[in-house]
Amino acid sequence: MDAKLAPLFTPWKIGSCEIKNRVVLTSMGGTNLLGWMERNHFDEAGARFILEVAKNNAGLVLPGCQPVYNPMFGQWLHKNEKMYQDLAAWMPEFHKTGAKLFVQLTAGFGRSFTISKLMETLYTNKLLRVISKPFMNLDKITATASPSPNRWSDKVPSREMTKAEIREMIDSFAKSAKLLKDAGVDGVEIHAVHEGYLLDQFTLKYVNHRSDEYGGSFENRYRFAVEVVQAIKELCGDEFPVSLRYSVLSKTKDFRSGALPGEAYDEVGRDMEESERAAKYLQDAGYDMLNCDNGTYDAWYWAHPPIYMPENCNLEDVEHIRKFVDIPVVCAGRLDPFVAAEAVAQNPAGTAFNPLFLYGASGVGKTHLANAIGTKIKELYADKRVLYVSAHLFQVQYTDSVRNNTTNDFINFYQTIDVLIIDDIQEFAGVTKTQNTFFHIFNHLHQNGKQLILTSDRAPVLLQGMEERLLTRFKWGMVAELEKPTVELRKNILRNKIHRDGLQFPPEVIDYIAENVNESVRDLEGIVIAIMARSTIFNKEIDLDLAQHIVHGVVHNETKAVTIDDILKVVCKHFDLEASAIHTKSRKREVVQARQIAMYLAKNYTDFSTSKIGKFIGNKDHATVLHACKTVKGQLEVDKSFQAEVQEIESLLKKKA
């Protein structure tokens, strides 16, 4: 692979959903999963195509758009249960590729529905119109925001949708999304404010002339799209990602008249000023990503650029709109991969590692690591303003600013920081005004490409008393758990500290401390200080004898090392299993869970590699061990009863040691 393309293969996130790379197959006709212009069903041909794309290393795949109301036969997408059952059976095969799947949902075409000569005949002949209504109700299919000319035909006018029809459509969006989520789909994309489709027709002033709550003001014109995402989030939960297909500019001069590149024209649709406002407004409504291009069906060639359109024809506009949101933005439309890679590389603060959220038990080295990152950034970029501050000090400063009526000065100061490190962010819990202020600081820094590093004693999902909007933002970037450091890591931490403080310790002393002080980074630092104090006060040389004396007297850690045998005995006793059961191929729930917990504990309490752990526990490979650790970690974050169970096993293990 050409090295210039490497930025395209960096991970990123949509909400809490991690995507392995930045290669996205956006929705195309003929790639539907659930049928199109035919009876709804799980489309095996479409599934084969999508699977092939995923196997060829696409990170995110969006099948062809799926109408929640199928124009053929008047079908509602949420009513075919078997279709979702078939999809659920296929999803594990898709997920083996490592790709993610978002199904694109649409309200339909409205006035942009393509009218053929046969359809004109069906509509204009009263008898045929009645006869064809059960399978081709053109009056319903082409209904739009306000009475408007059809994009393709003067003989089939588009009437105004009723509010009851709008509510029915919103309800189907939510129910369809919930069924897709239950089937294992990773997210949905709403084909809404895009290309002059039905939902977009509501946003456009040249189409929408309504006088009710769905027309007139900016908020009213975008209400349909807002209520769709709100209904989905209410039914599926805030964690279920919802992307938005979004046209930055309409590029439209009038009905059936689009603008060409470089042409001077008056925009009748969405101009850049409105788009800047709309993008932020739709993000705040709940959308987790913008999948962008330009155009309407009156200027269709922007969204489906033929060969005469310039390469990267939408990139400049999409790059501009990204400045106004702090959610991921995707660009479509004859996009050269090298140009795309360069666009990613030039915006490193917009990667999956901003914010960087570090969590772990007290003493595992969160503060040490956060400070080390800040120090390194300062070394590499001397002009960067890097600030480390504890959550407690931040609160004190904020309280003082309120008392002294200098809150604006406080916020303005923090908004000038290039790299902000907040230690022990969990201390913001329950402090609403502090959270609100930090929320605005966070948004400003993130939006302006500044780096945020946060530490906590627990994962975001376990932070009680924290506003949901903050928790969502904490998970935008990389969330990483810090565990007790291994022997080698403890040696490196010691070497760094000793070097930083201008000290000299013999290698055997460093090795001894690292091998015998294993509870926390804080203990390591305490031992170094104690050895230095003893050496200075009693004028003693720093050697192995001195180190042994200090370690024995201060840490009192003459404890027996935990072995894998110890772990297996304690785990099997807890689950009332014979030790031999762990080593079988049994897929019984209690055996699998016991095996996974044993692997997780072995990874935490021993220095064995994952390969050796797998060999000792069930004769499994290292990938199985990694999967087990990930599974246990994930369950610990969301299941308090499971958390208590593992803690009970750990306490028994510590007693045994």
XYZ file of C-alpha atoms in Angstrom:
657
model
C 0.000 0.000 0.000
C 1.199 3.508 -0.774
C 2.299 5.163 2.495
C 0.337 8.286 1.575
C -2.880 6.305 1.995
C -2.059 5.303 5.604
C -4.332 7.971 7.194
C -7.313 6.257 5.556
C -6.587 3.173 7.637
C -6.734 4.824 11.052
C -9.688 4.029 13.334
C -12.487 6.454 14.228
C -15.813 6.462 16.029
C -19.442 7.275 15.363
C -20.802 7.798 18.860
C -19.587 4.720 20.742
C -19.265 2.599 17.577
C -15.611 2.158 16.559
C -14.864 1.881 12.830
C -11.592 0.148 11.911
C -10.692 2.482 9.038
C -11.983 5.450 7.029
C -13.043 3.553 3.939
C -16.820 3.988 3.697
C -19.102 2.515 1.046
C -21.915 5.018 0.903
C -25.377 3.951 -0.155
C -25.903 3.057 -3.810
C -28.928 1.843 -5.724
C -29.059 -1.902 -6.237
C -27.242 -2.709 -3.008
C -30.303 -2.978 -0.779
C -30.585 -5.578 1.934
C -34.341 -5.554 2.384
C -35.736 -5.335 -1.142
C -36.550 -2.273 -3.257
C -39.451 -1.639 -5.623
C -40.630 -5.138 -4.779
C -42.039 -6.912 -1.757
C -39.844 -6.416 1.319
C -37.587 -9.380 2.047
C -34.014 -10.177 3.036
C -32.178 -9.745 -0.267
C -29.538 -12.475 -0.556
C -28.015 -10.989 -3.720
C -27.562 -7.622 -2.015
C -26.126 -9.390 1.048
C -23.507 -11.194 -1.089
C -22.369 -7.916 -2.624
C -22.176 -6.165 0.756
C -20.254 -9.070 2.290
C -17.745 -8.978 -0.565
C -17.180 -5.253 -0.004
C -16.657 -5.839 3.735
C -14.175 -8.665 3.054
C -12.165 -6.209 0.948
C -11.495 -4.068 4.025
C -14.238 -1.463 3.992
C -14.623 -0.064 7.501
C -18.254 1.021 7.202
C -20.831 -0.242 4.709
C -24.126 1.503 4.004
C -26.500 -0.550 1.802
C -28.831 1.126 -0.678
C -31.493 3.336 0.895
C -34.469 1.545 2.376
C -37.860 3.290 2.309
C -39.773 2.941 5.571
C -42.823 3.054 3.289
C -42.214 0.963 0.182
C -43.847 2.623 -2.807
C -44.687 -0.778 -4.284
C -47.696 -2.440 -2.713
C -47.828 0.099 0.114
C -45.625 -1.875 2.512
C -44.315 -0.549 5.836
C -40.753 -1.637 6.533
C -41.336 -2.461 10.189
C -44.104 -5.010 9.536
C -42.160 -7.933 7.996
C -40.773 -9.838 11.022
C -39.259 -12.688 9.003
C -37.114 -10.238 7.042
C -35.437 -9.095 10.275
C -35.001 -12.685 11.473
C -33.147 -13.527 8.237
C -31.013 -10.398 8.665
C -30.156 -11.359 12.262
C -28.996 -14.798 11.108
C -26.678 -13.193 8.511
C -25.153 -10.431 10.661
C -22.572 -12.653 12.495
C -21.071 -13.609 9.112
C -20.826 -9.935 8.180
C -19.233 -8.979 11.522
C -16.488 -11.597 11.042
C -14.989 -9.146 8.515
C -14.489 -6.496 11.215
C -16.643 -4.021 9.288
C -19.674 -2.159 10.634
C -23.101 -1.949 8.966
C -25.443 1.040 9.027
C -28.745 0.569 7.168
C -29.923 3.710 5.403
C -33.602 4.558 5.929
C -35.555 7.023 3.816
C -39.028 8.575 3.830
C -38.992 8.332 0.037
C -38.792 10.665 -2.939
C -41.853 12.905 -2.651
C -41.861 15.232 -5.676
C -38.561 13.661 -6.855
C -40.139 10.252 -7.499
C -39.339 9.237 -11.101
C -42.515 9.151 -13.186
C -42.577 6.922 -16.261
C -44.983 7.167 -19.186
C -46.913 4.183 -17.792
C -47.255 5.932 -14.427
C -48.553 9.069 -16.152
C -51.223 6.905 -17.788
C -52.131 5.252 -14.497
C -52.497 8.642 -12.796
C -54.351 10.558 -15.516
C -56.866 7.781 -16.294
C -59.387 7.842 -13.430
C -60.331 4.150 -13.766
C -56.732 2.954 -13.948
C -55.866 5.260 -11.082
C -58.392 3.492 -8.822
C -57.428 0.013 -10.013
C -53.663 0.636 -9.538
C -53.975 2.250 -6.112
C -53.340 -0.950 -4.037
C -49.905 -1.492 -5.617
C -48.973 1.964 -6.971
C -50.634 4.814 -5.043
C -48.974 7.746 -6.832
C -50.977 10.285 -4.863
C -49.362 9.032 -1.629
C -45.939 8.217 -3.090
C -45.364 11.697 -4.537
C -46.833 13.729 -1.642
C -44.431 16.416 -0.416
C -44.132 19.395 1.948
C -46.368 21.662 -0.153
C -48.110 21.350 -3.542
C -45.208 21.296 -6.024
C -44.382 20.248 -9.583
C -42.945 16.762 -9.914
C -39.251 16.727 -10.852
C -39.867 14.627 -13.966
C -43.482 15.078 -14.995
C -46.070 17.850 -15.263
C -48.884 15.299 -15.322
C -48.431 13.960 -11.770
C -48.458 16.907 -9.329
C -47.328 16.481 -5.732
C -49.869 17.266 -3.014
C -49.157 18.352 0.576
C -48.538 15.611 3.140
C -50.901 15.605 6.101
C -49.614 15.813 9.678
C -51.055 12.337 10.297
C -48.941 10.987 7.411
C -45.859 12.705 8.848
C -46.431 11.174 12.287
C -47.002 7.752 10.716
C -43.696 8.065 8.850
C -41.775 9.094 12.000
C -43.244 6.146 13.908
C -42.089 3.750 11.174
C -38.554 5.199 11.242
C -38.305 4.479 14.971
C -39.829 0.982 14.802
C -37.676 0.000 11.797
C -34.520 1.249 13.549
C -35.370 -0.773 16.681
C -35.884 -3.944 14.629
C -32.561 -3.340 12.850
C -30.789 -2.792 16.159
C -32.262 -6.023 17.574
C -31.088 -7.836 14.419
C -27.470 -6.821 15.151
C -27.095 -3.844 12.799
C -24.523 -1.365 14.171
C -26.465 1.818 13.394
C -28.802 3.522 10.944
C -28.454 6.419 8.565
C -31.382 8.715 7.860
C -31.631 9.776 4.253
C -33.027 13.114 5.300
C -31.545 16.495 4.591
C -30.131 15.333 1.290
C -30.517 15.630 -2.479
C -34.050 16.960 -2.448
C -35.615 13.713 -1.237
C -38.883 13.997 0.728
C -37.362 14.978 4.109
C -35.116 17.500 2.379
C -38.115 18.979 0.573
C -39.438 20.008 3.985
C -36.207 21.941 4.715
C -36.100 23.809 1.369
C -37.843 27.178 1.146
C -38.551 26.865 -2.568
C -40.578 23.670 -1.949
C -41.996 24.148 1.570
C -44.709 26.809 1.847
C -46.595 25.271 4.800
C -48.129 27.447 7.500
C -48.235 24.792 10.276
C -45.446 23.631 12.623
C -43.646 21.935 9.692
C -43.191 25.085 7.612
C -42.144 28.724 7.758
C -39.313 29.225 10.249
C -35.915 27.502 10.132
C -36.838 25.314 13.119
C -40.160 24.305 11.594
C -38.630 23.376 8.232
C -36.097 21.078 9.937
C -38.633 19.700 12.447
C -39.409 16.517 10.452
C -35.739 15.466 10.382
C -35.317 16.360 14.071
C -38.369 14.385 15.183
C -37.127 11.336 13.265
C -33.824 11.142 15.189
C -35.541 11.948 18.490
C -38.025 9.102 17.967
C -35.201 6.667 17.100
C -33.125 7.654 20.123
C -36.146 7.338 22.413
C -36.841 3.788 21.224
C -33.269 2.559 20.634
C -31.340 4.487 23.302
C -28.815 7.306 23.012
C -25.937 4.869 22.433
C -27.391 3.572 19.144
C -25.639 5.615 16.407
C -27.729 7.566 13.914
C -25.999 9.078 10.893
C -27.521 11.714 8.609
C -27.169 11.865 4.824
C -26.652 15.577 4.337
C -26.309 17.889 1.340
C -24.173 20.837 2.399
C -25.441 23.025 -0.458
C -28.457 22.534 -2.715
C -26.652 23.936 -5.789
C -30.123 24.694 -7.161
C -31.316 27.687 -9.227
C -35.006 26.772 -9.482
C -37.375 23.855 -10.000
C -35.636 21.436 -12.417
C -32.656 23.765 -12.748
C -29.310 23.018 -11.131
C -26.039 24.963 -11.102
C -22.799 23.750 -12.687
C -19.315 24.081 -11.114
C -18.044 27.653 -11.322
C -21.408 29.044 -12.416
C -22.683 32.266 -10.807
C -26.237 31.738 -9.560
C -28.739 32.588 -6.835
C -29.272 29.653 -4.448
C -32.977 28.891 -3.920
C -32.301 25.963 -1.629
C -29.792 25.633 1.242
C -26.932 28.128 1.026
C -23.772 27.973 3.137
C -25.039 30.340 5.815
C -28.099 28.178 6.435
C -26.039 24.989 6.155
C -23.642 26.109 8.875
C -26.602 26.638 11.162
C -28.404 23.466 10.078
C -25.419 21.162 10.588
C -24.976 22.324 14.193
C -28.745 22.235 14.802
C -29.056 18.651 13.544
C -26.038 17.532 15.559
C -27.587 18.966 18.720
C -30.852 17.172 17.869
C -29.043 13.824 18.185
C -27.396 12.890 14.880
C -23.989 11.222 15.410
C -22.457 11.672 11.934
C -22.927 13.677 8.730
C -22.491 11.765 5.450
C -22.118 14.664 3.041
C -22.240 15.727 -0.562
C -24.137 18.473 -2.431
C -27.139 18.913 -4.693
C -30.840 18.124 -5.032
C -32.767 16.136 -7.616
C -33.042 19.461 -9.430
C -29.200 19.413 -9.439
C -28.743 15.661 -9.242
C -25.252 15.509 -10.774
C -23.629 16.863 -7.594
C -24.776 13.871 -5.554
C -24.126 11.399 -8.391
C -21.194 13.071 -10.161
C -20.698 11.860 -13.736
C -17.328 11.983 -15.444
C -17.694 15.628 -16.492
C -17.860 16.741 -12.840
C -14.494 17.621 -11.234
C -12.805 15.114 -8.939
C -13.360 15.892 -5.255
C -16.213 18.156 -6.368
C -17.802 18.233 -2.900
C -14.692 18.178 -0.691
C -14.199 21.934 -0.228
C -17.795 22.451 0.941
C -17.699 19.390 3.198
C -14.384 20.482 4.747
C -15.943 23.863 5.456
C -19.044 22.473 7.169
C -16.894 20.251 9.396
C -15.765 23.394 11.238
C -19.291 23.847 12.596
C -19.818 20.390 14.129
C -17.915 18.116 16.457
C -19.237 14.813 15.111
C -17.597 12.766 12.324
C -18.067 13.995 8.757
C -17.868 11.787 5.640
C -17.410 13.165 2.129
C -18.784 11.479 -1.021
C -18.550 12.305 -4.722
C -15.658 11.338 -7.053
C -13.237 11.540 -4.115
C -9.609 10.765 -4.947
C -8.231 8.476 -2.172
C -4.907 10.353 -1.966
C -6.717 13.649 -1.512
C -8.953 12.033 1.124
C -5.917 10.676 2.991
C -4.285 14.106 2.983
C -7.469 15.666 4.385
C -7.385 13.188 7.295
C -3.658 13.702 7.940
C -4.081 17.473 8.140
C -6.641 17.162 10.913
C -5.008 14.897 13.509
C -6.997 16.352 16.391
C -10.111 15.076 14.665
C -8.949 11.471 14.932
C -10.345 8.766 17.159
C -7.917 9.738 19.939
C -9.530 13.049 20.843
C -10.521 13.060 23.605
C -8.206 10.462 25.164
C -10.053 9.057 28.188
C -7.849 7.021 30.568
C -9.447 5.096 33.426
C -8.358 2.574 36.030
C -8.081 1.906 39.738
C -6.198 4.265 41.999
C -2.445 3.990 41.633
C -2.221 2.339 38.202
C -0.458 5.355 36.684
C -3.168 7.459 35.037
C -1.738 10.734 36.303
C 1.797 9.621 35.480
C 0.806 8.749 31.893
C -1.278 11.888 31.329
C 1.583 14.077 32.543
C 4.057 12.143 30.394
C 1.917 12.776 27.303
C 1.690 16.470 28.140
C 5.460 16.692 28.709
C 6.209 14.959 25.402
C 3.842 17.268 23.483
C 5.570 20.278 25.041
C 8.972 18.885 24.020
C 7.853 18.369 20.421
C 5.775 21.552 20.097
C 7.253 24.256 22.299
C 4.651 26.812 21.200
C 1.705 24.672 22.358
C -0.100 25.704 25.552
C -0.288 22.515 27.622
C -2.191 22.597 30.915
C -2.532 19.871 33.566
C -5.194 20.513 36.182
C -7.010 18.283 38.645
C -10.806 18.205 38.516
C -10.805 19.450 42.120
C -8.683 22.501 41.261
C -10.851 23.199 38.200
C -13.925 23.263 40.470
C -12.205 25.576 42.970
C -11.169 27.952 40.172
C -14.691 27.934 38.719
C -16.298 28.602 42.135
C -13.905 31.502 42.727
C -14.745 32.937 39.291
C -18.471 32.835 40.097
C -17.868 34.489 43.481
C -15.712 37.204 41.900
C -17.951 37.642 38.820
C -15.080 36.638 36.485
C -16.620 33.532 34.907
C -16.112 34.832 31.365
C -12.402 35.345 32.073
C -12.206 31.805 33.468
C -13.829 30.294 30.352
C -11.800 32.457 27.974
C -8.557 31.315 29.616
C -9.388 27.613 29.244
C -10.481 28.124 25.639
C -6.946 29.290 24.783
C -5.370 25.969 25.816
C -3.981 23.684 23.074
C -3.735 20.518 25.187
C -5.988 20.311 28.260
C -5.416 17.491 30.779
C -8.120 17.057 33.439
C -7.205 14.544 36.159
C -9.886 12.622 38.124
C -12.814 13.842 36.017
C -15.164 11.693 38.151
C -15.039 14.491 40.758
C -17.339 16.527 38.488
C -20.156 14.093 39.324
C -23.201 15.842 40.764
C -21.752 19.330 40.239
C -24.127 20.558 37.535
C -22.835 24.103 37.008
C -19.215 22.963 36.798
C -20.224 20.289 34.281
C -22.130 22.841 32.198
C -19.124 25.162 32.062
C -16.742 22.332 31.203
C -19.168 21.185 28.478
C -18.804 24.517 26.674
C -15.021 24.514 27.132
C -14.842 20.949 25.817
C -16.926 21.790 22.735
C -14.855 24.876 21.949
C -11.524 23.064 22.238
C -12.651 19.968 20.343
C -14.240 21.985 17.558
C -11.049 24.021 17.152
C -8.773 21.009 16.882
C -7.365 21.134 20.427
C -6.471 17.951 22.324
C -8.278 16.823 25.482
C -6.912 14.178 27.861
C -9.114 13.022 30.732
C -8.498 10.546 33.556
C -10.996 8.786 35.794
C -11.176 5.946 38.293
C -13.921 4.266 36.267
C -15.205 3.859 32.724
C -17.553 6.534 31.286
C -20.510 4.134 31.432
C -20.061 3.825 35.237
C -19.833 7.546 35.969
C -22.903 8.384 38.046
C -24.121 11.957 38.375
C -22.568 13.049 35.075
C -24.641 14.708 32.362
C -25.406 12.402 29.424
C -24.134 14.944 26.894
C -20.725 14.909 28.603
C -20.609 11.114 28.794
C -21.365 10.959 25.078
C -18.459 13.291 24.351
C -16.075 11.342 26.577
C -16.688 8.355 24.300
C -16.089 10.239 21.052
C -12.386 9.485 21.134
C -10.350 6.654 22.584
C -11.372 5.134 25.923
C -8.525 3.092 27.403
C -8.325 1.168 30.657
C -5.039 1.202 32.561
C -4.330 -1.957 34.487
C -1.602 -2.729 36.998
C 1.708 -2.367 35.154
C 3.667 -5.479 34.194
C 7.220 -6.069 35.450
C 8.749 -4.588 32.286
C 6.509 -1.555 32.420
C 7.351 -1.048 36.105
C 11.050 -1.087 35.166
C 10.486 1.533 32.463
C 8.492 3.740 34.863
C 11.291 3.529 37.402
C 13.979 4.329 34.829
C 11.994 7.357 33.602
C 11.425 8.707 37.101
C 15.025 8.179 38.165
C 16.269 9.862 34.980
C 13.778 12.731 35.327
C 14.905 13.406 38.913
C 18.597 13.326 37.942
C 19.313 10.195 40.020
C 21.381 7.083 39.457
C 20.237 3.603 40.572
C 22.147 0.384 39.769
C 20.249 -1.848 37.287
C 19.889 -4.647 39.865
C 18.160 -2.225 42.258
C 15.665 -1.188 39.569
C 15.010 -4.850 38.731
C 14.481 -5.758 42.392
C 12.016 -2.916 43.031
C 10.036 -3.682 39.858
C 9.802 -7.394 40.691
C 8.712 -6.887 44.284
C 6.571 -3.724 44.268
C 3.595 -4.588 42.102
C 0.518 -2.857 43.475
C 0.685 0.607 41.932
C 2.823 3.269 40.272
C 2.368 5.360 43.419
C 4.120 2.639 45.451
C 7.023 2.647 43.000
C 7.464 6.387 43.348
C 7.209 6.119 47.151
C 9.965 3.500 47.253
C 12.293 5.669 45.152
C 11.739 8.615 47.510
C 12.272 6.398 50.578
C 15.545 4.985 49.196
C 16.837 8.471 48.382
C 15.910 9.753 51.850
C 17.628 6.808 53.580
C 20.709 7.176 51.397
C 20.988 10.926 52.095
C 20.296 10.848 55.848
C 22.606 7.917 56.650
C 25.121 8.579 53.875
C 24.601 5.094 52.500
C 25.306 3.938 48.973
C 22.280 3.006 46.887
C 22.674 -0.737 46.463
C 20.623 -3.934 46.561
C 20.885 -4.268 50.371
C 19.432 -0.796 50.887
C 16.641 -1.457 48.400
C 15.733 -4.761 50.074
C 15.652 -3.102 53.477
C 13.345 -0.307 52.279
C 11.018 -2.581 50.327
C 10.628 -5.006 53.252
C 10.029 -2.218 55.752
C 7.747 0.044 53.740
C 5.710 -2.121 51.420
C 5.477 -5.333 53.415
C 4.840 -7.302 50.298
C 6.367 -10.641 51.110
C 3.375 -12.323 49.604
C 3.268 -15.418 47.529
C 2.881 -14.759 43.792
C -0.470 -15.745 42.314
C -0.239 -18.668 39.911
C -2.599 -19.801 37.157
C -3.293 -22.911 39.239
C -4.417 -20.658 42.105
C -6.727 -18.782 39.750
C -8.235 -21.972 38.317
C -8.870 -23.430 41.792
C -10.601 -20.274 43.066
C -12.687 -19.792 39.901
C -13.761 -23.448 39.734
C -14.691 -23.427 43.411
C -16.796 -20.289 42.880
C -18.686 -21.853 39.962
C -18.825 -25.308 41.613
C -16.985 -26.902 38.682
C -14.420 -29.649 38.433
C -11.054 -28.186 37.415
C -11.020 -30.466 34.382
C -14.184 -28.808 33.014
C -12.226 -25.651 32.169
C -9.982 -27.629 29.825
C -12.819 -29.241 27.884
C -14.511 -27.891 24.736
C -17.792 -27.488 26.621
C -19.900 -24.484 25.521
C -22.113 -24.560 28.607
C -22.671 -21.025 29.833
C -21.133 -21.512 33.280
C -18.041 -23.275 31.848
C -17.467 -20.604 29.205
C -17.888 -17.814 31.762
C -15.556 -19.514 34.255
C -12.940 -20.021 31.516
C -13.164 -16.372 30.405
C -12.907 -15.034 33.966
C -9.902 -17.279 34.611
C -8.178 -15.926 31.489
C -8.997 -12.349 32.502
C -7.587 -12.833 36.011
C -4.489 -14.602 34.674
C -3.836 -11.610 32.414
C -4.180 -9.228 35.397
C -2.408 -11.204 38.123
C 0.425 -12.943 36.289
C 3.108 -11.870 33.861
C 2.399 -14.683 31.412
C 1.787 -13.858 27.762
C -1.674 -14.411 26.280
C -0.295 -17.399 24.373
C 0.914 -19.076 27.566
C -2.314 -18.258 29.394
C -4.268 -19.885 26.563
C -2.029 -22.956 26.687
C -2.567 -23.373 30.452
C -6.309 -22.640 30.347
C -8.178 -24.897 27.952
C -5.306 -25.126 25.444
C -6.655 -22.080 23.587
C -4.824 -19.642 21.306
C -3.914 -16.065 22.184
C -6.853 -14.654 20.171
C -9.291 -16.579 22.389
C -7.627 -15.109 25.487
C -7.829 -11.570 24.095
C -11.514 -12.097 23.228
C -12.176 -13.435 26.738
C -10.500 -10.426 28.371
C -12.449 -8.032 26.161
C -15.729 -9.826 26.927
C -15.165 -9.749 30.693
C -14.098 -6.100 30.622
C -17.180 -5.162 28.637
C -19.507 -6.986 30.996
C -17.811 -5.431 34.045
C -18.603 -1.985 32.648
C -22.339 -2.564 32.299
C -23.308 -5.370 34.708
C -23.019 -4.518 38.412
C -23.946 -8.019 39.595
C -21.236 -9.521 37.398
C -18.855 -6.860 38.729
C -19.611 -7.938 42.305
C -19.123 -11.596 41.356
C -15.663 -10.979 39.886
C -14.684 -8.836 42.874
C -15.668 -11.700 45.186
C -13.426 -14.084 43.197
C -10.566 -11.552 43.331
C -10.875 -11.188 47.117
C -10.652 -14.979 47.533
C -7.648 -15.003 45.239
C -5.870 -12.312 47.266
C -6.506 -14.247 50.486
C -5.015 -17.338 48.887
C -1.940 -15.371 47.878
